[in-house]
Amino acid sequence: VLTIYVYRSKLQDKEAEMNTRIKEIRERKGIGQIELAEKSGVSRTVISQLENGKRDIVTSETMKNIAEALGEPIGEIFLF
């Protein structure tokens, strides 16, 4: 049980970091959620949910689209 807890804790840390990375990069580049949604083809609702940790599942297509719209490598935003 302890092993599962530690693994889950590390996974939660990575998810939290991903959430803050999207917002951090977006704001650093002076892009609002609506503009990112338009550039990426990902709804503003999904972007907001990702940034606020309210969305657990992200498709590879969504990751690719957000990364391209932000002009960043996928690995910079979505840490694996």
Short mmCIF file of C-alpha atoms in Angstrom, two decimals:
data_model
loop_
_atom_site.label_atom_id
_atom_site.label_comp_id
_atom_site.label_asym_id
_atom_site.label_seq_id
_atom_site.Cartn_x
_atom_site.Cartn_y
_atom_site.Cartn_z
CA VAL A 1 0.00 0.00 0.00
CA LEU A 2 2.84 2.40 0.79
CA THR A 3 4.36 1.87 -2.67
CA ILE A 4 1.07 2.70 -4.34
CA TYR A 5 0.69 5.81 -2.19
CA VAL A 6 4.18 7.06 -3.03
CA TYR A 7 3.65 6.41 -6.73
CA ARG A 8 0.28 8.15 -6.65
CA SER A 9 1.81 11.09 -4.80
CA LYS A 10 4.49 11.49 -7.47
CA LEU A 11 1.85 11.27 -10.20
CA GLN A 12 -0.23 13.95 -8.49
CA ASP A 13 2.85 16.18 -8.24
CA LYS A 14 3.45 15.83 -12.00
CA GLU A 15 -0.20 16.63 -12.74
CA ALA A 16 -0.05 19.74 -10.56
CA GLU A 17 3.16 20.83 -12.27
CA MET A 18 1.59 20.33 -15.71
CA ASN A 19 -1.39 22.45 -14.69
CA THR A 20 0.78 25.33 -13.56
CA ARG A 21 3.11 25.01 -16.59
CA ILE A 22 0.29 25.58 -19.07
CA LYS A 23 -0.83 28.74 -17.29
CA GLU A 24 2.73 29.94 -16.63
CA ILE A 25 3.79 29.62 -20.28
CA ARG A 26 0.51 31.06 -21.56
CA GLU A 27 0.76 34.11 -19.31
CA ARG A 28 4.48 34.61 -20.01
CA LYS A 29 3.65 34.78 -23.70
CA GLY A 30 0.79 37.20 -23.07
CA ILE A 31 -1.84 34.80 -24.39
CA GLY A 32 -5.30 34.57 -22.82
CA GLN A 33 -7.28 31.36 -22.54
CA ILE A 34 -9.58 32.39 -25.39
CA GLU A 35 -6.65 33.09 -27.71
CA LEU A 36 -4.99 29.79 -26.78
CA ALA A 37 -8.29 28.02 -27.44
CA GLU A 38 -8.54 29.61 -30.88
CA LYS A 39 -4.91 28.83 -31.77
CA SER A 40 -5.00 25.26 -30.48
CA GLY A 41 -8.53 24.18 -31.38
CA VAL A 42 -8.96 23.09 -27.74
CA SER A 43 -11.97 24.61 -26.01
CA ARG A 44 -11.41 27.34 -23.44
CA THR A 45 -13.29 25.18 -20.95
CA VAL A 46 -10.79 22.33 -21.35
CA ILE A 47 -7.85 24.74 -21.05
CA SER A 48 -9.34 26.20 -17.87
CA GLN A 49 -9.98 22.73 -16.46
CA LEU A 50 -6.38 21.69 -17.19
CA GLU A 51 -4.96 24.82 -15.59
CA ASN A 52 -7.11 24.39 -12.49
CA GLY A 53 -6.52 20.65 -12.05
CA LYS A 54 -10.14 19.77 -12.76
CA ARG A 55 -9.40 17.57 -15.75
CA ASP A 56 -7.53 14.31 -15.30
CA ILE A 57 -7.52 12.92 -18.83
CA VAL A 58 -5.67 14.61 -21.68
CA THR A 59 -5.45 13.10 -25.15
CA SER A 60 -2.19 13.16 -27.08
CA GLU A 61 -3.91 15.32 -29.70
CA THR A 62 -4.87 17.91 -27.07
CA MET A 63 -1.32 17.92 -25.69
CA LYS A 64 0.12 18.36 -29.19
CA ASN A 65 -2.29 21.16 -30.07
CA ILE A 66 -1.67 23.13 -26.88
CA ALA A 67 2.10 22.74 -27.15
CA GLU A 68 2.13 23.86 -30.79
CA ALA A 69 -0.12 26.84 -30.03
CA LEU A 70 2.23 27.88 -27.23
CA GLY A 71 5.31 27.28 -29.41
CA GLU A 72 6.79 24.87 -26.86
CA PRO A 73 7.87 21.23 -27.04
CA ILE A 74 5.29 18.86 -25.55
CA GLY A 75 7.81 17.74 -22.91
CA GLU A 76 8.16 21.31 -21.62
CA ILE A 77 4.48 21.44 -20.71
CA PHE A 78 3.37 17.87 -20.24
CA LEU A 79 6.13 16.29 -18.19
CA PHE A 80 6.37 12.55 -18.51
#
